[in-house]
Amino acid sequence: MRSNRIGRFILVLASALALTVSAHPGQDAEHQAQERRRNAHSGNSLSKPVKLIGAILVPGNPLRFDISWVDEARARYYLAEGGNAGVDVFDAENDLFLGRIPGFHGVGAPDDPCGPIEGMGPSGILVTPDNHLWADDAHGTVKVFDLTNAQPPFNNVSPVATISTGAHCRADEIGFDPKDHVIMVGNPEEHPPFATLISSDAPYTVLSKIPFPDATGLEQPLWDAELKGGRMLLAVPDEEGDKGKVVVINLKDPKNPVVEATFPAPHCGSGLALGPSQHLLVGCEGGKQLLILNALTGKVITTVEQTQGADEVWYNSGDNSFYAPFGFGANPTLSVIDAATGKLISNLPAGPVSHSVAAYSGNNHIFVPIAIPNERAKTDSCNVLFGFPEKHGCIAVYAHQK
């Protein structure tokens, strides 16, 4: 009820936001991030539960989004947002919309042979330590942006490279191997699906491709620095059965990558998040309970009771918690999980199509995009809870109570 919304906030775009935050390169950025984390953890707020504290209104068309990502060093939150054909950029420290990086395909056309989802872009995103944004787009392309001198509202930022993976449909999720300087991109709708390896150094050469003949798609790549000196993990779903898996890939020679191991993950194989002690949270399809594996051995540590699956999942080092949204049922939720024990802490209310999540450890704010209502989730959460325009969507923000 509206009368119970104590402490809520509504954040809208204003011209002053263009001056709010700028990138801090290199060691200065990391030093400032460490200071913010120390300040955030100095109190006793982490002993209190996580709650929905407010939302961010995003200007433009109604939200149609995929993956989101936080750049810890620079306190930036990024959202791949097909509804406005761009990557939205936020100040993660102050929960403010800063601007939008344009130039993407947007929502798939009705007659697109890949369909409205697999024909859209952007999808997967991340920022490398040298402050380059990598963002996948429609028709198998990947765009690279140098953000070193980029300033809000970012509408004049152009890609320094556009790379073709050779796929017909969208390039989807993305991972970064800092040891071998390799970007891995999933191409889930090809026949067969394949992963593309690209050098993260200019001129961003396509190095090789890894086919997965028995897969029904490809999901999150994730770098694990502690696994055999560094390996890429890749979630490979089986949407038609129980043969989902996580594969371990050696990229030491990226022109000749080696799949070294396969970990069974029945009914799972979407998002991946690596917590402490090599606890690997695996997102699951069809509302199945989330799975935690030992990333070193593939052994199942636990299934997380009272959860119902997720697409993107996230580990927040600031409060040692996993976060997993599920927005494809009548009661969308954000699951908060103790990363040390694998136990569910709480299921918090979310909104329609909540499947993307990222957290900033500097203040332990968790960001969950919310879409417009649909036949299964009929409540317009952004309008009902925050008074935002109807059928527009927003970014829900969660944090530990003070």
Coordinates of C-alpha atoms in Angstrom, one line a residue:
M1 CA 0.0 0.0 0.0
R2 CA 1.2 3.5 -0.7
S3 CA 0.9 4.6 2.9
N4 CA 3.5 2.0 3.8
R5 CA 6.2 3.3 1.5
I6 CA 8.4 4.8 4.1
G7 CA 11.7 6.0 2.8
R8 CA 10.9 5.4 -0.8
F9 CA 12.4 7.7 -3.4
I10 CA 11.6 8.5 -7.0
L11 CA 14.5 9.5 -9.2
V12 CA 13.9 11.1 -12.6
L13 CA 16.2 12.5 -15.3
A14 CA 17.2 16.1 -14.9
S15 CA 19.8 18.1 -16.7
A16 CA 21.9 18.4 -13.6
L17 CA 22.6 14.6 -13.7
A18 CA 25.0 15.1 -16.6
L19 CA 27.5 16.5 -14.1
T20 CA 27.0 14.0 -11.4
V21 CA 29.6 11.3 -12.1
S22 CA 32.5 10.9 -14.4
A23 CA 34.8 7.9 -14.9
H24 CA 37.9 7.6 -12.6
P25 CA 40.6 5.7 -14.5
G26 CA 43.0 3.1 -13.2
Q27 CA 44.2 2.9 -9.7
D28 CA 42.4 6.0 -8.5
A29 CA 39.1 4.4 -9.4
E30 CA 39.9 1.2 -7.6
H31 CA 41.1 3.1 -4.5
Q32 CA 37.9 5.1 -4.4
A33 CA 35.8 1.9 -4.8
Q34 CA 37.7 0.3 -1.9
E35 CA 37.1 3.4 0.3
R36 CA 33.3 3.3 -0.5
R37 CA 33.2 -0.4 0.4
R38 CA 34.9 0.2 3.7
N39 CA 32.5 3.1 4.5
A40 CA 29.5 1.0 3.5
H41 CA 30.6 -1.8 5.8
S42 CA 31.6 0.3 8.8
G43 CA 28.1 0.3 10.3
N44 CA 25.8 -2.5 11.4
S45 CA 23.3 -2.2 8.5
L46 CA 24.3 -5.6 7.0
S47 CA 22.8 -7.3 10.0
K48 CA 19.4 -6.0 8.9
P49 CA 17.4 -7.5 6.1
V50 CA 17.4 -6.4 2.4
K51 CA 14.2 -4.5 1.4
L52 CA 12.9 -2.7 -1.6
I53 CA 13.8 0.9 -1.0
G54 CA 12.9 2.7 -4.2
A55 CA 13.2 2.9 -7.9
I56 CA 14.7 4.7 -10.8
L57 CA 12.6 6.1 -13.7
V58 CA 14.3 5.6 -17.0
P59 CA 13.3 8.0 -19.8
G60 CA 12.2 7.1 -23.3
N61 CA 10.3 4.1 -24.5
P62 CA 9.0 1.4 -22.1
L63 CA 11.8 -0.9 -20.9
R64 CA 12.7 -4.0 -22.9
F65 CA 15.9 -5.2 -21.4
D66 CA 18.3 -8.1 -21.0
I67 CA 21.6 -8.3 -19.0
S68 CA 22.8 -5.7 -16.5
W69 CA 26.2 -5.2 -15.0
V70 CA 28.0 -3.2 -12.4
D71 CA 31.5 -1.7 -12.8
E72 CA 32.7 -1.8 -9.2
A73 CA 35.8 0.4 -9.8
R74 CA 33.8 3.3 -11.3
A75 CA 30.5 2.9 -9.5
R76 CA 28.5 2.6 -12.7
Y77 CA 25.5 0.3 -13.4
Y78 CA 24.8 -0.6 -17.0
L79 CA 21.7 -2.1 -18.6
A80 CA 21.4 -3.6 -22.0
E81 CA 18.1 -2.0 -23.1
G82 CA 16.5 -3.0 -26.4
G83 CA 13.4 -0.9 -25.8
N84 CA 15.5 2.2 -26.3
A85 CA 18.1 0.7 -28.6
G86 CA 21.0 1.5 -26.2
V87 CA 22.9 0.8 -23.1
D88 CA 21.6 2.8 -20.1
V89 CA 24.2 4.1 -17.7
F90 CA 23.5 4.8 -14.0
D91 CA 25.4 6.2 -11.0
A92 CA 25.4 3.1 -8.8
E93 CA 26.5 5.1 -5.7
N94 CA 23.6 7.6 -5.8
D95 CA 21.0 5.6 -7.8
L96 CA 20.7 8.0 -10.7
F97 CA 20.2 7.7 -14.4
L98 CA 23.1 9.4 -16.2
G99 CA 22.4 8.8 -19.9
R100 CA 22.3 6.3 -22.7
I101 CA 24.9 5.0 -25.2
P102 CA 23.0 4.7 -28.5
G103 CA 23.5 2.9 -31.8
F104 CA 22.0 -0.5 -31.2
H105 CA 19.4 -2.5 -33.2
G106 CA 16.6 -2.3 -30.6
V107 CA 13.6 -4.6 -30.5
G108 CA 13.4 -7.3 -33.1
A109 CA 11.1 -6.4 -36.0
P110 CA 7.8 -8.4 -36.4
D111 CA 9.1 -10.1 -39.5
D112 CA 12.6 -10.7 -38.3
P113 CA 13.4 -14.4 -39.0
C114 CA 15.0 -14.7 -35.6
G115 CA 11.9 -13.5 -33.8
P116 CA 11.3 -10.5 -31.4
I117 CA 13.7 -11.7 -28.7
E118 CA 16.6 -13.3 -30.7
G119 CA 16.4 -10.5 -33.2
M120 CA 16.9 -7.7 -30.6
G121 CA 19.9 -6.0 -29.2
P122 CA 21.8 -5.1 -27.0
S123 CA 21.9 -8.2 -24.9
G124 CA 25.1 -9.1 -22.9
I125 CA 27.3 -6.3 -21.6
L126 CA 30.5 -5.9 -19.4
V127 CA 33.2 -3.3 -18.9
T128 CA 36.9 -4.4 -19.0
P129 CA 39.4 -2.9 -16.5
D130 CA 40.7 -0.5 -19.2
N131 CA 37.2 1.1 -19.3
H132 CA 36.0 -0.4 -22.5
L133 CA 32.3 -1.4 -22.7
W134 CA 31.6 -4.6 -24.7
A135 CA 28.0 -5.0 -25.7
D136 CA 26.4 -7.7 -27.9
D137 CA 23.8 -6.7 -30.5
A138 CA 21.5 -8.2 -33.1
H139 CA 22.6 -10.2 -36.1
G140 CA 25.6 -11.6 -34.3
T141 CA 27.5 -8.4 -33.8
V142 CA 29.5 -7.1 -30.8
K143 CA 30.3 -3.4 -30.2
V144 CA 33.2 -2.0 -28.3
F145 CA 33.1 1.5 -26.7
D146 CA 36.1 3.4 -25.2
L147 CA 34.6 5.2 -22.2
T148 CA 37.8 6.8 -21.0
N149 CA 36.7 10.3 -21.9
A150 CA 32.9 9.6 -22.2
Q151 CA 30.7 12.0 -20.3
P152 CA 26.9 11.9 -19.5
P153 CA 24.5 11.9 -21.2
F154 CA 26.7 9.7 -23.6
N155 CA 24.6 10.4 -26.7
N156 CA 27.7 11.2 -28.7
V157 CA 29.6 8.1 -27.8
S158 CA 30.4 5.8 -30.8
P159 CA 31.9 2.4 -31.0
V160 CA 35.6 2.0 -31.7
A161 CA 34.9 -1.4 -33.2
T162 CA 31.9 -3.5 -34.5
I163 CA 32.8 -7.1 -34.7
S164 CA 30.8 -9.8 -36.5
T165 CA 30.6 -13.3 -34.9
G166 CA 29.2 -14.7 -38.1
A167 CA 25.9 -15.5 -36.5
H168 CA 22.5 -14.6 -38.0
C169 CA 20.6 -14.0 -34.8
R170 CA 21.7 -11.9 -31.8
A171 CA 25.0 -12.3 -29.9
D172 CA 23.8 -12.9 -26.4
E173 CA 25.8 -13.2 -23.1
I174 CA 29.4 -12.3 -22.7
G175 CA 32.4 -13.1 -20.4
F176 CA 35.9 -11.8 -20.0
D177 CA 39.2 -13.7 -19.4
P178 CA 41.7 -11.1 -18.1
K179 CA 44.5 -13.6 -18.0
D180 CA 44.5 -14.5 -21.7
H181 CA 42.8 -11.2 -22.9
V182 CA 39.8 -13.0 -24.4
I183 CA 36.1 -12.1 -24.7
M184 CA 33.7 -15.0 -25.0
V185 CA 30.4 -14.4 -26.7
G186 CA 27.4 -16.8 -26.8
N187 CA 25.6 -17.3 -30.1
P188 CA 22.6 -19.4 -28.8
E189 CA 20.3 -19.5 -31.8
E190 CA 22.6 -20.8 -34.4
H191 CA 22.5 -24.4 -35.7
P192 CA 24.4 -25.6 -33.7
P193 CA 24.9 -22.9 -31.0
F194 CA 28.5 -21.7 -30.7
A195 CA 30.7 -19.5 -28.6
T196 CA 32.9 -16.9 -30.2
L197 CA 36.3 -16.0 -28.8
I198 CA 37.5 -12.4 -29.5
S199 CA 40.8 -10.8 -28.5
S200 CA 40.1 -8.0 -26.0
D201 CA 43.1 -6.1 -27.4
A202 CA 42.7 -3.9 -30.5
P203 CA 42.0 -4.6 -33.3
Y204 CA 39.7 -7.1 -31.6
T205 CA 40.3 -10.1 -33.8
V206 CA 37.9 -13.1 -33.8
L207 CA 40.2 -15.9 -32.6
S208 CA 38.1 -19.1 -32.8
K209 CA 34.6 -20.6 -32.3
I210 CA 33.5 -23.4 -30.1
P211 CA 30.4 -25.4 -31.4
F212 CA 28.0 -27.2 -29.1
P213 CA 26.2 -29.6 -31.3
D214 CA 23.8 -31.0 -28.6
A215 CA 22.9 -27.7 -27.0
T216 CA 19.5 -25.9 -27.2
G217 CA 21.2 -22.6 -26.5
L218 CA 24.1 -20.9 -24.7
E219 CA 24.0 -18.7 -21.6
Q220 CA 26.4 -17.0 -19.2
P221 CA 30.2 -17.3 -19.6
L222 CA 32.0 -16.6 -16.3
W223 CA 35.8 -16.4 -15.6
D224 CA 37.0 -18.3 -12.6
A225 CA 40.5 -17.2 -11.7
E226 CA 41.0 -19.9 -9.0
L227 CA 40.1 -22.9 -11.2
K228 CA 43.3 -24.5 -12.4
G229 CA 45.0 -21.1 -12.6
G230 CA 42.1 -19.6 -14.5
R231 CA 39.3 -21.2 -16.6
M232 CA 36.1 -20.0 -18.4
L233 CA 32.9 -21.5 -17.2
L234 CA 29.9 -21.6 -19.6
A235 CA 26.3 -22.4 -18.9
V236 CA 24.8 -24.7 -21.5
P237 CA 21.0 -25.2 -21.0
D238 CA 18.8 -28.0 -22.2
E239 CA 15.4 -26.4 -22.6
E240 CA 13.8 -29.6 -23.7
G241 CA 15.1 -31.9 -20.9
D242 CA 17.3 -32.4 -17.9
K243 CA 20.8 -32.3 -19.6
G244 CA 21.7 -28.8 -18.7
K245 CA 25.4 -28.4 -17.8
V246 CA 28.3 -26.1 -17.0
V247 CA 31.4 -26.6 -19.1
V248 CA 35.0 -25.7 -18.1
I249 CA 37.1 -24.3 -21.0
N250 CA 40.8 -23.7 -21.1
L251 CA 41.6 -20.5 -23.1
K252 CA 45.4 -20.6 -22.7
D253 CA 45.6 -21.0 -26.5
P254 CA 42.4 -19.1 -27.6
K255 CA 42.8 -20.2 -31.2
N256 CA 42.6 -23.8 -30.0
P257 CA 40.3 -23.7 -26.9
V258 CA 39.8 -27.0 -25.0
V259 CA 36.7 -28.1 -23.2
E260 CA 38.2 -29.8 -20.2
A261 CA 35.2 -30.8 -18.1
T262 CA 31.5 -30.9 -18.0
F263 CA 29.4 -30.5 -14.8
P264 CA 25.8 -31.8 -15.0
A265 CA 23.2 -29.2 -14.0
P266 CA 19.8 -30.8 -14.7
H267 CA 17.1 -28.3 -15.6
C268 CA 19.6 -25.5 -15.1
G269 CA 22.1 -23.7 -17.2
S270 CA 21.3 -20.0 -17.4
G271 CA 23.0 -17.4 -15.2
L272 CA 26.2 -18.1 -13.3
A273 CA 27.6 -16.3 -10.2
L274 CA 30.8 -17.3 -8.3
G275 CA 30.8 -16.8 -4.6
P276 CA 33.4 -17.6 -1.8
S277 CA 34.9 -21.1 -1.5
Q278 CA 34.2 -21.7 -5.2
H279 CA 30.4 -21.9 -4.6
L280 CA 28.9 -21.5 -8.0
L281 CA 25.2 -20.4 -8.2
V282 CA 23.5 -21.7 -11.4
G283 CA 20.3 -20.2 -12.7
C284 CA 17.5 -22.7 -13.7
E285 CA 14.7 -22.8 -16.2
G286 CA 11.0 -23.4 -15.7
G287 CA 10.9 -22.2 -12.1
K288 CA 13.2 -25.0 -10.9
Q289 CA 15.0 -24.5 -7.6
L290 CA 18.4 -22.8 -7.9
L291 CA 21.5 -25.0 -7.8
I292 CA 24.9 -24.4 -6.1
L293 CA 27.9 -26.4 -7.4
N294 CA 31.5 -26.7 -6.3
A295 CA 33.2 -24.9 -9.2
L296 CA 36.4 -27.0 -8.8
T297 CA 34.7 -30.4 -8.9
G298 CA 31.2 -29.9 -10.3
K299 CA 29.8 -31.6 -7.2
V300 CA 26.3 -30.4 -6.1
I301 CA 26.6 -28.5 -2.8
T302 CA 22.9 -27.8 -2.4
T303 CA 19.7 -26.9 -4.1
V304 CA 18.2 -23.6 -2.7
E305 CA 14.8 -24.4 -1.3
Q306 CA 11.9 -22.1 -2.0
T307 CA 13.5 -20.5 -5.0
Q308 CA 12.0 -20.7 -8.5
G309 CA 14.8 -20.3 -11.0
A310 CA 16.4 -17.3 -12.6
D311 CA 18.1 -16.0 -15.7
E312 CA 20.9 -13.6 -14.6
V313 CA 22.2 -14.1 -11.1
W314 CA 24.7 -12.1 -9.1
Y315 CA 27.2 -12.4 -6.2
N316 CA 27.6 -9.3 -4.1
S317 CA 30.9 -9.4 -2.1
G318 CA 29.7 -6.5 0.0
D319 CA 27.2 -8.6 2.0
N320 CA 28.2 -12.1 0.9
S321 CA 24.9 -12.8 -0.8
F322 CA 23.7 -14.2 -4.0
Y323 CA 20.8 -12.4 -5.8
A324 CA 18.4 -14.2 -8.2
P325 CA 15.3 -12.6 -9.7
F326 CA 12.4 -14.5 -11.2
G327 CA 9.7 -12.5 -13.0
F328 CA 7.9 -15.0 -15.3
G329 CA 5.1 -16.1 -12.9
A330 CA 2.2 -14.4 -11.2
N331 CA 4.3 -13.4 -8.2
P332 CA 7.7 -12.1 -9.3
T333 CA 10.4 -12.3 -6.7
L334 CA 14.0 -11.5 -5.9
S335 CA 15.6 -14.3 -4.0
V336 CA 18.3 -13.3 -1.5
I337 CA 20.7 -16.2 -0.7
D338 CA 23.4 -16.6 1.9
A339 CA 26.4 -17.4 -0.2
A340 CA 28.3 -19.1 2.7
T341 CA 25.5 -21.6 3.5
G342 CA 23.4 -21.7 0.4
K343 CA 20.3 -21.0 2.4
L344 CA 17.5 -18.8 1.3
I345 CA 17.4 -15.6 3.3
S346 CA 14.2 -14.1 1.8
N347 CA 12.1 -13.8 -1.3
L348 CA 11.3 -10.1 -1.9
P349 CA 8.6 -8.7 -4.3
A350 CA 9.8 -7.8 -7.7
G351 CA 7.9 -7.1 -10.9
P352 CA 7.1 -8.4 -14.4
V353 CA 9.9 -10.0 -16.4
S354 CA 12.4 -9.5 -13.6
H355 CA 15.3 -11.6 -14.9
S356 CA 18.3 -9.2 -14.8
V357 CA 20.2 -8.2 -11.6
A358 CA 23.4 -6.5 -10.5
A359 CA 24.7 -5.2 -7.2
Y360 CA 27.2 -2.5 -6.2
S361 CA 29.2 -3.6 -3.2
G362 CA 30.2 0.0 -2.4
N363 CA 26.8 0.6 -0.8
N364 CA 25.1 -2.9 -1.2
H365 CA 22.4 -1.6 -3.5
I366 CA 20.9 -4.2 -5.7
F367 CA 19.4 -3.2 -9.1
V368 CA 16.5 -5.2 -10.7
P369 CA 14.9 -3.9 -13.9
I370 CA 11.1 -4.3 -14.1
A371 CA 9.1 -4.4 -17.3
I372 CA 5.5 -3.6 -18.1
P373 CA 2.6 -5.9 -17.0
N374 CA 1.8 -9.1 -18.9
E375 CA -0.7 -11.9 -18.8
R376 CA 1.1 -13.7 -16.0
A377 CA 2.3 -10.8 -13.9
K378 CA -0.6 -8.3 -14.2
T379 CA 0.5 -5.8 -11.6
D380 CA 2.1 -2.7 -12.9
S381 CA 4.7 -2.6 -10.1
C382 CA 6.5 0.6 -11.1
N383 CA 3.2 2.5 -11.3
V384 CA 1.5 1.0 -8.2
L385 CA 4.5 1.2 -5.9
F386 CA 6.2 4.4 -7.1
G387 CA 3.7 6.4 -9.0
F388 CA 5.6 6.2 -12.2
P389 CA 3.9 6.4 -15.6
E390 CA 1.7 3.3 -16.5
K391 CA 3.2 0.6 -18.6
H392 CA 6.7 2.1 -18.7
G393 CA 8.8 0.0 -16.3
C394 CA 11.6 1.1 -14.0
I395 CA 14.7 -0.1 -12.1
A396 CA 13.8 -1.4 -8.6
V397 CA 16.5 -0.7 -6.0
Y398 CA 17.0 -2.9 -2.9
A399 CA 19.3 -2.4 0.1
H400 CA 19.8 -3.4 3.7
Q401 CA 17.5 -1.5 6.1
K402 CA 19.3 1.2 8.1

